[in-house]
Amino acid sequence: MMVNDYINFLKHQAKEKNVPIIQDEVAEFLIQFIQEHDVKEVLEIGTASSYSAHVIASAGAEVHTIERNEVMIELASENIKSSPLKDKITLYAEDALNFKTSKTFDLIFIDGAKSKYKHFFTMFQEYLKPNGYIICDNMFFHHLNPQEVSRNTRQLLKKLQDFTEYLINDTQFKTYILDIGDGISISSRVIQ
């Protein structure tokens, strides 16, 4: 199966199984960003079914992706095993908070538990190459109104808002927040 056909298959599979995946706009943006910035190695936090890992790999990058949910690990493993891009994707079946590696990456893509974004951002900086980037998806979290959601969702929105403020005020990184898909942030280290 051709790469684009396989990615379309994964997209339809995710819809059928109700697995959240990156929006088309974000997929297109990632491909363009990876090619324009000559990104060779990517660390992804939050594999889900492996759709975004495949999108990233299709742009030419090697992807190291971390997933802790056992159902998703099984699905992603099967998808990667059958994939024409299987040699470009490495799946780590563990909690990202326990992940350790000696590698560094050109890009870190955060699309895991939204409540842990700040923790992921600060923790994974050490694995970022000096002129690398950290991109976070779902920064707007569906533009939900905090007054119209459950208490748990309100707390999640508050954490995302706190994280956004943290990014804007972080003097080590310059961050842009773009209205692409459900909102993405792009952070690059400020070179002293």
Tab-separated table of C-alpha atoms in Angstrom:
chain	number	residue	atom	x	y	z
A	1	MET	CA	0.000	0.000	0.000
A	2	MET	CA	1.239	3.478	-0.855
A	3	VAL	CA	2.119	5.827	2.038
A	4	ASN	CA	-0.747	8.291	1.423
A	5	ASP	CA	-3.259	5.453	1.097
A	6	TYR	CA	-2.034	3.967	4.366
A	7	ILE	CA	-2.305	7.325	6.148
A	8	ASN	CA	-5.870	7.681	4.822
A	9	PHE	CA	-6.615	4.169	6.072
A	10	LEU	CA	-5.326	5.188	9.550
A	11	LYS	CA	-7.453	8.343	9.467
A	12	HIS	CA	-10.626	6.348	8.701
A	13	GLN	CA	-9.703	3.714	11.280
A	14	ALA	CA	-9.342	6.427	13.952
A	15	LYS	CA	-12.780	7.823	13.090
A	16	GLU	CA	-14.354	4.346	13.229
A	17	LYS	CA	-12.711	3.564	16.577
A	18	ASN	CA	-13.324	7.060	17.947
A	19	VAL	CA	-9.608	7.711	18.485
A	20	PRO	CA	-8.738	11.433	18.568
A	21	ILE	CA	-6.196	12.407	15.906
A	22	ILE	CA	-4.632	15.638	14.681
A	23	GLN	CA	-6.792	17.697	12.346
A	24	ASP	CA	-6.017	17.845	8.611
A	25	GLU	CA	-4.799	21.436	8.952
A	26	VAL	CA	-2.311	20.376	11.651
A	27	ALA	CA	-1.153	17.387	9.575
A	28	GLU	CA	-0.492	19.665	6.583
A	29	PHE	CA	1.284	22.186	8.811
A	30	LEU	CA	3.536	19.502	10.381
A	31	ILE	CA	4.565	18.111	6.995
A	32	GLN	CA	5.425	21.577	5.702
A	33	PHE	CA	7.226	22.556	8.932
A	34	ILE	CA	9.319	19.355	8.987
A	35	GLN	CA	10.371	19.803	5.364
A	36	GLU	CA	11.063	23.549	5.632
A	37	HIS	CA	13.126	23.193	8.838
A	38	ASP	CA	14.980	20.051	7.714
A	39	VAL	CA	13.694	18.097	10.734
A	40	LYS	CA	15.326	14.642	10.854
A	41	GLU	CA	14.318	13.231	14.258
A	42	VAL	CA	11.090	13.766	16.165
A	43	LEU	CA	9.993	12.755	19.652
A	44	GLU	CA	6.212	12.491	19.953
A	45	ILE	CA	4.439	12.381	23.304
A	46	GLY	CA	1.082	10.653	22.793
A	47	THR	CA	0.943	8.056	20.013
A	48	ALA	CA	-2.741	7.068	20.131
A	49	SER	CA	-3.301	4.960	16.981
A	50	SER	CA	-0.032	6.219	15.378
A	51	TYR	CA	-1.753	8.460	12.792
A	52	SER	CA	0.323	11.567	13.610
A	53	ALA	CA	3.533	9.507	13.812
A	54	HIS	CA	2.789	8.356	10.260
A	55	VAL	CA	2.091	11.916	9.084
A	56	ILE	CA	5.430	13.026	10.570
A	57	ALA	CA	7.303	10.046	9.080
A	58	SER	CA	5.722	10.719	5.671
A	59	ALA	CA	7.460	14.125	5.715
A	60	GLY	CA	10.823	12.329	5.943
A	61	ALA	CA	11.554	12.347	9.681
A	62	GLU	CA	12.384	9.458	12.020
A	63	VAL	CA	9.735	9.321	14.761
A	64	HIS	CA	10.171	8.108	18.332
A	65	THR	CA	6.695	8.022	19.871
A	66	ILE	CA	5.573	7.329	23.444
A	67	GLU	CA	2.212	5.861	24.512
A	68	ARG	CA	1.044	4.567	27.885
A	69	ASN	CA	-2.539	3.419	27.137
A	70	GLU	CA	-2.483	-0.361	26.602
A	71	VAL	CA	-5.348	-0.390	24.090
A	72	MET	CA	-3.637	2.327	22.041
A	73	ILE	CA	-0.256	0.583	22.308
A	74	GLU	CA	-1.776	-2.576	20.822
A	75	LEU	CA	-3.511	-0.658	18.012
A	76	ALA	CA	-0.442	1.484	17.237
A	77	SER	CA	1.835	-1.596	17.258
A	78	GLU	CA	-0.390	-3.351	14.702
A	79	ASN	CA	-0.588	-0.206	12.561
A	80	ILE	CA	3.181	0.313	12.597
A	81	LYS	CA	3.901	-3.366	11.890
A	82	SER	CA	1.748	-3.222	8.710
A	83	SER	CA	3.023	0.175	7.610
A	84	PRO	CA	5.167	1.114	4.610
A	85	LEU	CA	6.808	3.574	7.070
A	86	LYS	CA	7.531	0.982	9.793
A	87	ASP	CA	11.300	1.541	9.561
A	88	LYS	CA	10.861	5.236	10.409
A	89	ILE	CA	8.686	4.820	13.542
A	90	THR	CA	9.774	3.521	16.956
A	91	LEU	CA	7.067	3.034	19.581
A	92	TYR	CA	7.851	3.192	23.311
A	93	ALA	CA	5.142	1.517	25.394
A	94	GLU	CA	5.495	3.481	28.633
A	95	ASP	CA	4.383	6.538	30.532
A	96	ALA	CA	6.104	9.600	29.051
A	97	LEU	CA	6.852	10.777	32.588
A	98	ASN	CA	9.202	7.767	32.986
A	99	PHE	CA	10.839	8.073	29.556
A	100	LYS	CA	14.632	8.389	29.356
A	101	THR	CA	16.896	8.457	26.329
A	102	SER	CA	20.385	9.548	25.337
A	103	LYS	CA	19.072	10.895	22.013
A	104	THR	CA	18.263	14.499	21.156
A	105	PHE	CA	15.632	15.631	18.679
A	106	ASP	CA	15.034	18.391	16.142
A	107	LEU	CA	11.361	18.509	17.074
A	108	ILE	CA	9.317	17.418	20.080
A	109	PHE	CA	5.602	17.090	19.355
A	110	ILE	CA	3.408	17.121	22.462
A	111	ASP	CA	-0.077	15.685	21.982
A	112	GLY	CA	-0.566	13.636	25.156
A	113	ALA	CA	-2.506	14.344	28.351
A	114	LYS	CA	-3.391	18.049	28.151
A	115	SER	CA	-3.246	18.427	31.937
A	116	LYS	CA	0.459	17.471	31.828
A	117	TYR	CA	1.577	19.777	29.001
A	118	LYS	CA	3.642	22.047	31.244
A	119	HIS	CA	5.298	19.053	32.881
A	120	PHE	CA	6.045	17.492	29.469
A	121	PHE	CA	7.382	20.792	28.130
A	122	THR	CA	9.804	21.341	31.013
A	123	MET	CA	10.809	17.675	31.258
A	124	PHE	CA	11.518	17.070	27.563
A	125	GLN	CA	13.531	20.257	26.930
A	126	GLU	CA	16.691	18.338	27.773
A	127	TYR	CA	16.113	16.112	24.727
A	128	LEU	CA	15.811	19.064	22.338
A	129	LYS	CA	18.708	19.968	20.030
A	130	PRO	CA	19.905	23.583	20.478
A	131	ASN	CA	17.980	24.901	17.466
A	132	GLY	CA	15.107	22.473	17.847
A	133	TYR	CA	11.396	23.155	18.263
A	134	ILE	CA	8.634	22.038	20.606
A	135	ILE	CA	5.148	21.978	19.100
A	136	CYS	CA	2.038	21.403	21.231
A	137	ASP	CA	-1.362	20.527	19.738
A	138	ASN	CA	-4.876	21.348	21.071
A	139	MET	CA	-3.866	24.598	22.756
A	140	PHE	CA	-7.415	25.978	22.351
A	141	PHE	CA	-9.073	22.703	23.411
A	142	HIS	CA	-12.061	23.059	21.057
A	143	HIS	CA	-12.600	26.698	22.134
A	144	LEU	CA	-14.709	25.439	25.025
A	145	ASN	CA	-16.273	28.017	27.308
A	146	PRO	CA	-15.214	27.338	30.933
A	147	GLN	CA	-18.704	28.409	32.092
A	148	GLU	CA	-20.394	25.718	29.983
A	149	VAL	CA	-18.400	22.608	30.866
A	150	SER	CA	-18.008	20.138	33.713
A	151	ARG	CA	-15.767	20.888	36.675
A	152	ASN	CA	-13.075	18.461	35.427
A	153	THR	CA	-13.019	20.049	31.972
A	154	ARG	CA	-12.905	23.512	33.579
A	155	GLN	CA	-9.815	22.423	35.549
A	156	LEU	CA	-8.229	21.127	32.352
A	157	LEU	CA	-8.943	24.417	30.561
A	158	LYS	CA	-7.393	26.291	33.490
A	159	LYS	CA	-4.233	24.128	33.243
A	160	LEU	CA	-4.002	24.809	29.507
A	161	GLN	CA	-4.473	28.546	30.147
A	162	ASP	CA	-1.737	28.436	32.820
A	163	PHE	CA	0.515	26.568	30.384
A	164	THR	CA	-0.121	29.170	27.669
A	165	GLU	CA	0.858	31.948	30.078
A	166	TYR	CA	3.943	29.957	31.101
A	167	LEU	CA	4.995	29.662	27.431
A	168	ILE	CA	4.466	33.346	26.757
A	169	ASN	CA	6.503	34.348	29.818
A	170	ASP	CA	9.274	31.727	29.478
A	171	THR	CA	12.478	33.675	28.743
A	172	GLN	CA	14.309	30.521	27.551
A	173	PHE	CA	11.892	29.995	24.637
A	174	LYS	CA	10.194	32.176	22.070
A	175	THR	CA	6.680	30.871	21.474
A	176	TYR	CA	4.098	31.533	18.782
A	177	ILE	CA	0.536	30.306	19.195
A	178	LEU	CA	-1.201	29.775	15.872
A	179	ASP	CA	-4.870	29.322	15.086
A	180	ILE	CA	-4.303	26.124	13.130
A	181	GLY	CA	-6.590	23.171	13.806
A	182	ASP	CA	-7.375	23.282	17.515
A	183	GLY	CA	-4.524	25.711	18.179
A	184	ILE	CA	-0.820	24.880	18.166
A	185	SER	CA	2.150	26.412	19.899
A	186	ILE	CA	5.616	26.502	18.371
A	187	SER	CA	8.493	27.141	20.766
A	188	SER	CA	12.159	27.591	19.912
A	189	ARG	CA	15.027	28.204	22.297
A	190	VAL	CA	16.238	31.752	22.655
A	191	ILE	CA	19.938	31.533	21.822
A	192	GLN	CA	21.875	33.608	24.376
